[in-house]
Short mmCIF file of C-alpha atoms and ligand atoms in Angstrom, two decimals:
data_model
loop_
_atom_site.label_atom_id
_atom_site.label_comp_id
_atom_site.label_asym_id
_atom_site.label_seq_id
_atom_site.Cartn_x
_atom_site.Cartn_y
_atom_site.Cartn_z
CA MET J 1 -41.65 61.69 -86.84
CA ARG J 2 -38.17 60.52 -87.72
CA VAL J 3 -37.66 56.89 -88.16
CA VAL J 4 -34.57 54.82 -88.74
CA LEU J 5 -34.72 51.38 -90.26
CA LEU J 6 -31.81 49.08 -90.15
CA SER J 7 -32.06 46.76 -93.10
CA GLY J 8 -30.80 43.93 -95.28
CA GLY J 9 -31.82 43.40 -98.79
CA VAL J 10 -34.98 42.03 -100.16
CA GLY J 11 -37.05 41.37 -96.98
CA GLY J 12 -35.85 44.60 -95.54
CA ALA J 13 -36.76 46.59 -98.87
CA ARG J 14 -40.25 45.28 -98.80
CA PHE J 15 -40.66 46.48 -95.27
CA ALA J 16 -38.93 49.86 -96.05
CA ARG J 17 -41.39 50.57 -98.89
CA GLY J 18 -44.24 49.71 -96.32
CA LEU J 19 -42.73 52.25 -94.00
CA GLU J 20 -42.54 54.88 -96.64
CA ASP J 21 -46.17 54.40 -97.41
CA ALA J 22 -46.89 54.79 -93.76
CA LEU J 23 -44.82 57.90 -93.07
CA GLU J 24 -44.61 61.57 -94.26
CA PRO J 25 -42.13 61.92 -97.18
CA GLY J 26 -38.66 62.53 -95.79
CA ALA J 27 -39.33 60.93 -92.40
CA LEU J 28 -37.53 57.65 -93.07
CA THR J 29 -33.72 56.95 -92.95
CA VAL J 30 -32.68 53.43 -94.01
CA VAL J 31 -29.25 52.09 -92.81
CA GLY J 32 -28.34 49.38 -95.14
CA ASN J 33 -26.06 46.24 -94.67
CA VAL J 34 -22.75 46.28 -96.61
CA GLY J 35 -21.34 43.00 -95.38
CA ASP J 36 -22.68 41.32 -98.51
CA ASP J 37 -20.73 43.73 -100.83
CA LEU J 38 -18.47 42.09 -103.35
CA GLU J 39 -16.40 42.66 -106.48
CA VAL J 40 -17.66 41.00 -109.74
CA LEU J 41 -16.11 41.47 -113.14
CA GLY J 42 -14.01 44.27 -111.61
CA LEU J 43 -17.12 46.02 -110.34
CA HIS J 44 -18.22 46.97 -106.78
CA VAL J 45 -21.54 45.44 -106.16
CA SER J 46 -23.69 46.45 -103.04
CA PRO J 47 -26.66 43.87 -103.24
CA ASP J 48 -28.50 44.95 -100.14
CA LEU J 49 -28.28 48.76 -100.97
CA ASP J 50 -29.24 48.06 -104.39
CA SER J 51 -32.37 45.99 -103.35
CA LEU J 52 -33.35 48.97 -101.22
CA LEU J 53 -32.78 51.47 -103.87
CA TYR J 54 -34.57 49.59 -106.53
CA ALA J 55 -37.52 48.81 -104.31
CA LEU J 56 -37.93 52.46 -102.95
CA ALA J 57 -37.53 53.83 -106.53
CA GLY J 58 -40.20 51.22 -107.80
CA LEU J 59 -37.65 49.85 -110.24
CA ASN J 60 -37.43 46.37 -108.56
CA ASP J 61 -38.75 43.04 -110.10
CA GLU J 62 -41.63 41.91 -107.88
CA GLU J 63 -41.84 38.46 -109.23
CA ARG J 64 -38.06 37.47 -109.24
CA GLY J 65 -37.87 39.27 -105.98
CA TRP J 66 -34.52 40.76 -106.56
CA GLY J 67 -32.91 42.97 -109.14
CA ARG J 68 -34.56 45.30 -111.73
CA ALA J 69 -37.86 44.84 -113.57
CA GLY J 70 -37.52 44.37 -117.30
CA GLU J 71 -34.00 43.09 -116.83
CA SER J 72 -31.94 41.36 -119.62
CA TRP J 73 -28.83 39.37 -119.39
CA ARG J 74 -26.88 39.93 -122.68
CA THR J 75 -23.75 41.47 -121.03
CA LEU J 76 -23.39 38.54 -118.59
CA GLU J 77 -23.82 36.01 -121.25
CA SER J 78 -21.23 37.88 -123.32
CA ALA J 79 -18.89 37.87 -120.36
CA ALA J 80 -19.39 34.22 -119.71
CA ALA J 81 -18.69 33.53 -123.49
CA TRP J 82 -15.35 35.34 -123.12
CA GLY J 83 -14.38 33.14 -120.14
CA GLY J 84 -15.37 35.61 -117.56
CA GLU J 85 -17.17 34.99 -114.16
CA SER J 86 -20.96 34.65 -114.32
CA TRP J 87 -21.85 32.98 -110.92
CA PHE J 88 -23.23 36.30 -109.68
CA ARG J 89 -26.12 37.27 -111.74
CA LEU J 90 -25.93 40.72 -112.83
CA GLY J 91 -28.41 42.08 -115.37
CA ASP J 92 -27.82 44.62 -118.10
CA LEU J 93 -29.81 47.37 -116.48
CA ASP J 94 -28.29 46.59 -113.01
CA LEU J 95 -24.74 46.72 -114.49
CA GLY J 96 -25.27 50.30 -115.40
CA LEU J 97 -25.46 51.17 -111.79
CA HIS J 98 -22.48 49.15 -110.86
CA LEU J 99 -20.37 50.80 -113.52
CA VAL J 100 -21.23 54.27 -112.31
CA ARG J 101 -20.76 53.51 -108.74
CA THR J 102 -17.35 51.67 -109.33
CA GLN J 103 -16.06 54.66 -111.25
CA ALA J 104 -16.96 57.01 -108.50
CA LEU J 105 -15.43 54.68 -105.77
CA ARG J 106 -12.12 54.48 -107.83
CA ALA J 107 -12.04 58.28 -107.94
CA GLY J 108 -12.03 58.29 -104.14
CA GLU J 109 -15.80 58.99 -103.36
CA PRO J 110 -17.03 57.27 -100.25
CA LEU J 111 -19.85 54.78 -100.76
CA SER J 112 -22.07 56.78 -98.57
CA ARG J 113 -21.75 59.74 -101.01
CA VAL J 114 -22.27 57.69 -104.10
CA THR J 115 -25.17 56.10 -102.49
CA ALA J 116 -26.64 59.59 -101.82
CA ARG J 117 -26.18 60.70 -105.30
CA LEU J 118 -27.83 57.51 -106.72
CA ALA J 119 -30.84 57.99 -104.40
CA GLU J 120 -31.15 61.41 -105.31
CA ARG J 121 -30.95 60.49 -109.03
CA ALA J 122 -33.79 57.97 -108.39
CA GLY J 123 -35.88 60.42 -106.75
CA LEU J 124 -36.00 58.74 -103.34
CA ARG J 125 -37.77 60.55 -100.65
CA THR J 126 -36.08 58.28 -98.13
CA ARG J 127 -32.44 58.76 -97.02
CA LEU J 128 -30.33 55.75 -97.70
CA LEU J 129 -27.07 55.21 -95.91
CA PRO J 130 -24.61 52.41 -95.97
CA ALA J 131 -23.92 51.10 -92.38
CA SER J 132 -20.21 51.91 -93.06
CA ASP J 133 -18.00 53.27 -95.86
CA ASP J 134 -15.38 50.83 -94.59
CA PRO J 135 -15.15 47.30 -96.30
CA VAL J 136 -16.84 45.27 -93.64
CA ARG J 137 -17.15 41.78 -95.17
CA THR J 138 -19.28 38.85 -93.83
CA HIS J 139 -17.83 35.33 -93.82
CA VAL J 140 -19.47 32.19 -92.53
CA VAL J 141 -17.78 29.47 -90.64
CA THR J 142 -19.22 26.18 -91.71
CA PRO J 143 -18.21 22.50 -91.20
CA ALA J 144 -16.67 22.69 -94.69
CA GLY J 145 -14.62 25.65 -93.79
CA ARG J 146 -14.87 29.49 -93.75
CA PHE J 147 -16.34 31.21 -96.84
CA PRO J 148 -16.92 34.71 -97.95
CA PHE J 149 -20.62 35.51 -97.70
CA GLN J 150 -21.60 35.35 -101.33
CA GLU J 151 -19.42 32.24 -102.11
CA TRP J 152 -21.67 30.51 -99.44
CA PHE J 153 -24.72 31.99 -100.51
CA VAL J 154 -24.67 31.91 -104.18
CA THR J 155 -22.02 29.32 -105.11
CA ARG J 156 -22.63 26.83 -102.44
CA ARG J 157 -26.42 27.66 -102.32
CA HIS J 158 -26.24 28.21 -98.61
CA GLU J 159 -26.40 24.38 -98.10
CA ASP J 160 -23.51 24.33 -95.42
CA GLU J 161 -24.79 24.76 -91.93
CA VAL J 162 -23.30 27.78 -90.28
CA ASP J 163 -21.57 27.63 -86.87
CA ALA J 164 -20.45 31.24 -86.73
CA VAL J 165 -20.76 34.49 -88.73
CA ASP J 166 -17.55 36.50 -88.73
CA VAL J 167 -17.76 40.01 -90.02
CA GLU J 168 -14.28 40.90 -91.22
CA ALA J 169 -12.97 44.31 -90.38
CA ALA J 170 -16.22 45.25 -88.33
CA ALA J 171 -14.28 45.87 -85.03
CA ALA J 172 -12.36 48.77 -86.62
CA ALA J 173 -15.36 50.09 -88.90
CA ARG J 174 -16.82 53.35 -88.29
CA PRO J 175 -20.53 54.18 -89.20
CA ALA J 176 -20.91 55.99 -92.41
CA PRO J 177 -21.38 59.85 -91.94
CA GLY J 178 -24.94 60.53 -90.98
CA VAL J 179 -25.67 57.09 -89.28
CA LEU J 180 -25.04 57.96 -85.71
CA ASP J 181 -26.91 61.49 -85.98
CA ALA J 182 -29.81 59.63 -87.53
CA LEU J 183 -29.90 56.98 -84.73
CA ARG J 184 -29.51 59.84 -82.04
CA ASP J 185 -32.21 62.00 -83.51
CA ALA J 186 -34.79 59.23 -84.38
CA ASP J 187 -38.13 59.17 -82.80
CA ALA J 188 -38.36 55.44 -83.54
CA LEU J 189 -35.82 52.80 -84.39
CA LEU J 190 -36.78 49.57 -86.27
CA LEU J 191 -34.97 46.36 -87.20
CA ALA J 192 -36.48 45.04 -90.48
CA PRO J 193 -37.53 41.42 -90.93
CA SER J 194 -34.18 40.66 -92.35
CA ASN J 195 -31.90 37.71 -91.65
CA PRO J 196 -30.63 38.52 -88.11
CA TYR J 197 -27.18 36.95 -88.54
CA VAL J 198 -26.11 37.92 -92.12
CA SER J 199 -28.12 41.03 -92.76
CA LEU J 200 -28.54 42.94 -89.47
CA GLY J 201 -25.65 41.18 -87.61
CA PRO J 202 -23.03 42.98 -89.86
CA ILE J 203 -24.67 46.38 -89.19
CA LEU J 204 -24.80 45.69 -85.53
CA ALA J 205 -21.30 44.44 -85.53
CA VAL J 206 -20.03 48.20 -86.14
CA PRO J 207 -19.09 48.99 -82.65
CA ALA J 208 -20.44 52.65 -82.62
CA ILE J 209 -23.83 51.66 -84.05
CA ARG J 210 -24.25 48.93 -81.52
CA ALA J 211 -23.31 51.35 -78.62
CA GLU J 212 -25.76 53.95 -80.12
CA LEU J 213 -28.59 51.33 -80.09
CA ALA J 214 -27.76 49.96 -76.59
CA GLY J 215 -27.90 53.52 -75.22
CA ARG J 216 -31.00 54.57 -77.25
CA ARG J 217 -33.36 57.25 -76.24
CA ALA J 218 -36.09 56.14 -78.69
CA ARG J 219 -37.74 52.78 -78.49
CA CYS J 220 -36.42 50.08 -80.93
CA VAL J 221 -38.66 47.41 -82.34
CA ALA J 222 -37.63 44.49 -84.49
CA VAL J 223 -39.79 42.66 -86.88
CA SER J 224 -39.30 38.93 -86.98
CA PRO J 225 -38.36 37.29 -90.41
CA LEU J 226 -40.01 34.01 -89.48
CA VAL J 227 -43.41 32.96 -90.08
CA GLY J 228 -44.45 29.86 -88.15
CA GLY J 229 -40.84 29.27 -87.34
CA ARG J 230 -39.83 29.27 -90.94
CA ALA J 231 -37.98 31.81 -93.02
CA VAL J 232 -40.11 33.19 -95.89
CA ARG J 233 -37.16 32.60 -97.94
CA GLY J 234 -33.35 31.91 -97.28
CA PRO J 235 -31.50 30.46 -94.49
CA ALA J 236 -32.40 32.42 -91.37
CA ASP J 237 -34.49 29.55 -89.79
CA ARG J 238 -31.60 27.03 -90.25
CA MET J 239 -29.14 29.58 -88.80
CA LEU J 240 -31.37 30.34 -85.81
CA SER J 241 -31.73 26.55 -85.17
CA ARG J 242 -28.12 25.84 -85.23
CA MET J 243 -26.84 29.03 -83.55
CA ALA J 244 -29.56 30.20 -81.18
CA GLY J 245 -31.00 26.79 -80.49
CA GLY J 246 -34.53 27.16 -82.17
CA THR J 247 -36.85 29.28 -84.31
CA GLU J 248 -39.23 30.65 -81.59
CA PRO J 249 -39.49 34.26 -80.94
CA ARG J 250 -37.20 34.04 -78.01
CA HIS J 251 -34.42 32.72 -80.35
CA VAL J 252 -34.91 35.79 -82.43
CA THR J 253 -34.56 38.26 -79.68
CA LEU J 254 -31.31 36.50 -78.62
CA CYS J 255 -29.82 38.01 -81.66
CA TYR J 256 -30.86 41.57 -80.50
CA GLU J 257 -30.11 41.29 -76.79
CA GLY J 258 -30.20 44.76 -75.03
CA LEU J 259 -31.06 46.45 -78.41
CA ILE J 260 -34.77 46.06 -78.87
CA ASP J 261 -37.86 46.92 -76.66
CA ALA J 262 -40.29 44.77 -78.56
CA LEU J 263 -40.54 42.07 -81.32
CA VAL J 264 -43.30 41.95 -83.94
CA ILE J 265 -44.16 38.25 -84.61
CA ASP J 266 -46.54 36.51 -87.06
CA GLU J 267 -49.94 35.09 -85.81
CA ALA J 268 -48.42 31.78 -86.73
CA ASP J 269 -45.80 32.10 -84.01
CA ALA J 270 -48.08 32.96 -81.17
CA PRO J 271 -48.59 32.25 -78.37
CA ALA J 272 -44.96 32.64 -77.26
CA ARG J 273 -42.86 34.12 -74.71
CA ALA J 274 -39.68 36.05 -74.91
CA ASP J 275 -37.51 38.43 -72.95
CA VAL J 276 -39.06 41.44 -74.57
CA PRO J 277 -42.97 42.07 -75.16
CA LEU J 278 -44.13 40.51 -78.47
CA VAL J 279 -46.56 42.20 -80.75
CA VAL J 280 -48.74 39.81 -82.85
CA THR J 281 -49.91 40.47 -86.27
CA SER J 282 -49.78 39.12 -89.82
CA THR J 283 -46.20 39.84 -90.93
CA LEU J 284 -46.37 38.27 -94.36
CA MET J 285 -45.80 41.07 -96.89
CA THR J 286 -47.73 39.67 -99.69
CA ASP J 287 -48.29 43.05 -101.35
CA ARG J 288 -47.75 46.77 -100.69
CA ASP J 289 -50.75 47.17 -98.45
CA ALA J 290 -49.72 44.31 -96.45
CA ALA J 291 -46.20 45.79 -95.99
CA ARG J 292 -47.85 49.22 -95.05
CA ARG J 293 -49.96 47.55 -92.44
CA LEU J 294 -47.08 45.67 -90.98
CA ALA J 295 -45.07 49.06 -90.89
CA GLU J 296 -47.94 50.71 -89.03
CA VAL J 297 -47.95 47.98 -86.44
CA ALA J 298 -44.09 48.21 -85.96
CA LEU J 299 -44.37 52.10 -85.76
CA GLU J 300 -47.10 51.84 -83.12
CA ALA J 301 -45.07 49.42 -81.06
CA ALA J 302 -42.09 51.79 -81.33
CA ALA J 303 -44.32 54.84 -80.14
CA GLY J 304 -44.72 52.99 -76.83
P1 LIG H 401 -31.43 39.67 -98.25
O1 LIG H 401 -30.30 40.67 -97.72
O2 LIG H 401 -31.79 40.11 -99.69
O3 LIG H 401 -31.23 38.26 -97.91
O4 LIG H 401 -32.70 40.18 -97.43
P2 LIG H 401 -33.20 40.31 -95.94
O5 LIG H 401 -31.98 39.90 -95.07
O6 LIG H 401 -33.47 41.77 -95.79
O7 LIG H 401 -34.58 39.66 -95.99
C1 LIG H 401 -34.40 38.11 -95.94
C2 LIG H 401 -35.38 37.72 -94.83
O8 LIG H 401 -36.67 38.43 -94.97
C3 LIG H 401 -35.65 36.20 -94.81
O9 LIG H 401 -35.24 35.76 -93.56
C4 LIG H 401 -37.15 36.13 -94.87
O10 LIG H 401 -37.65 35.21 -93.91
C5 LIG H 401 -37.57 37.49 -94.60
N1 LIG H 401 -38.76 37.92 -95.21
C6 LIG H 401 -39.00 37.99 -96.62
N2 LIG H 401 -40.29 38.22 -96.85
C7 LIG H 401 -40.85 38.47 -95.71
C8 LIG H 401 -42.24 38.78 -95.31
O11 LIG H 401 -43.11 38.99 -96.21
N3 LIG H 401 -42.55 38.74 -93.86
C9 LIG H 401 -41.62 38.57 -93.01
N4 LIG H 401 -41.87 38.61 -91.66
N5 LIG H 401 -40.28 38.27 -93.25
C10 LIG H 401 -40.09 38.21 -94.68
CA1 LIG H 402 -28.20 40.60 -98.26
#
C-alpha cells in the first residue's frame, strides 16, 4: 500500500511518525510545506521539512515540541553577542544541518535533492519531498499590514488576526520532482492535522498539486487539527474563526473543498455535520501509540 501525506511541521510530523508505525517500511511518502522557509544568518532554513526529518529520524525533542533533542544554543548566543540576528531560534545541532543544506543549495542542488540526501543520511524509511523546489513563500495579511510568515509567527507571536494568506510565487510554482507521481500512484492520500491555512494551504496553492488532488483516483482523508474547536497549539482556531466563520468540522472542510472524501475529527467535536463524511476518534497524539492509532483510523477511512 502506497500512502502520500501532505504535512506541515510539528503536528504533521507527529502524525507522520504514527503512519510510519502503522505501515510497511517504504510505503509512506511525505510532501512537506516549504512556505515557511526562510533565510537566517545567511542560512536557508526549512522548518517544516526539518521537523519531519527530525521526528522520523527520532532526533526530535519531544518536550520542547520542535528542534533536536539534546540541543544547545552557544552559536546563537555568540551570533547575538556579535550583533547578529537571534529572533529565530537555531540550536547548535540544528545549525549543522542548515550549513550543509545551504552549501548544497548555493552549489545549485535543488531542495528536493538535498532533502533526499539528508533523509538517506538519517536512515529514513519514508520518502520526504518538499512540495516545490521553487521559493513559494507564505505571507499573512493582517489589520497591521502584510508580513512574511515567520515575522508574523515568531516576532509578532502570531498575535495579529489574519484576514488572508498570500502564498507568494505559488501560482508559478511547480511541484518538486516525484510529487505528482507519488500522488498519482498512491493508494491513499492523507492531509495531516496541520494548520489548514499556513501549513497545508501553501502546498495546495501549487496549481499542479491541487489539480492532481482534485482529480484523484485514490481517496483522500484529512485529519482535523482541532480538538473541541481549539487548536492543540498555534493559531489554527483563530484563523478558522476569522476566515472560515467558525471552528466546527464544516469550517475545516471548507479549506479542503473538493479535495477530501472524509474528515477525521475528535470525539470532543462530535456530533457535527459537514459536506463530507466525518470519522470520529480520539485525535490527540499524546504519545507514539496514540499517533499510530490515529493513523490507522485515517488509513481505514482512506481505504473506503
Ligand atoms: P507547524 O508547521 O510546526 O506549525 O505544524 P503543523 O501545521 O503541522 O501542526 C500544527 C497543528 O497541529 C496545530 O493546528 C495543532 O492544533 C495541530 N496538532 C498538534 N498536535 C496535535 C494532536 O495531537 N492532534 C491533533 N488533532 N492536532 C494536533
Ligand atoms: Ca510550519
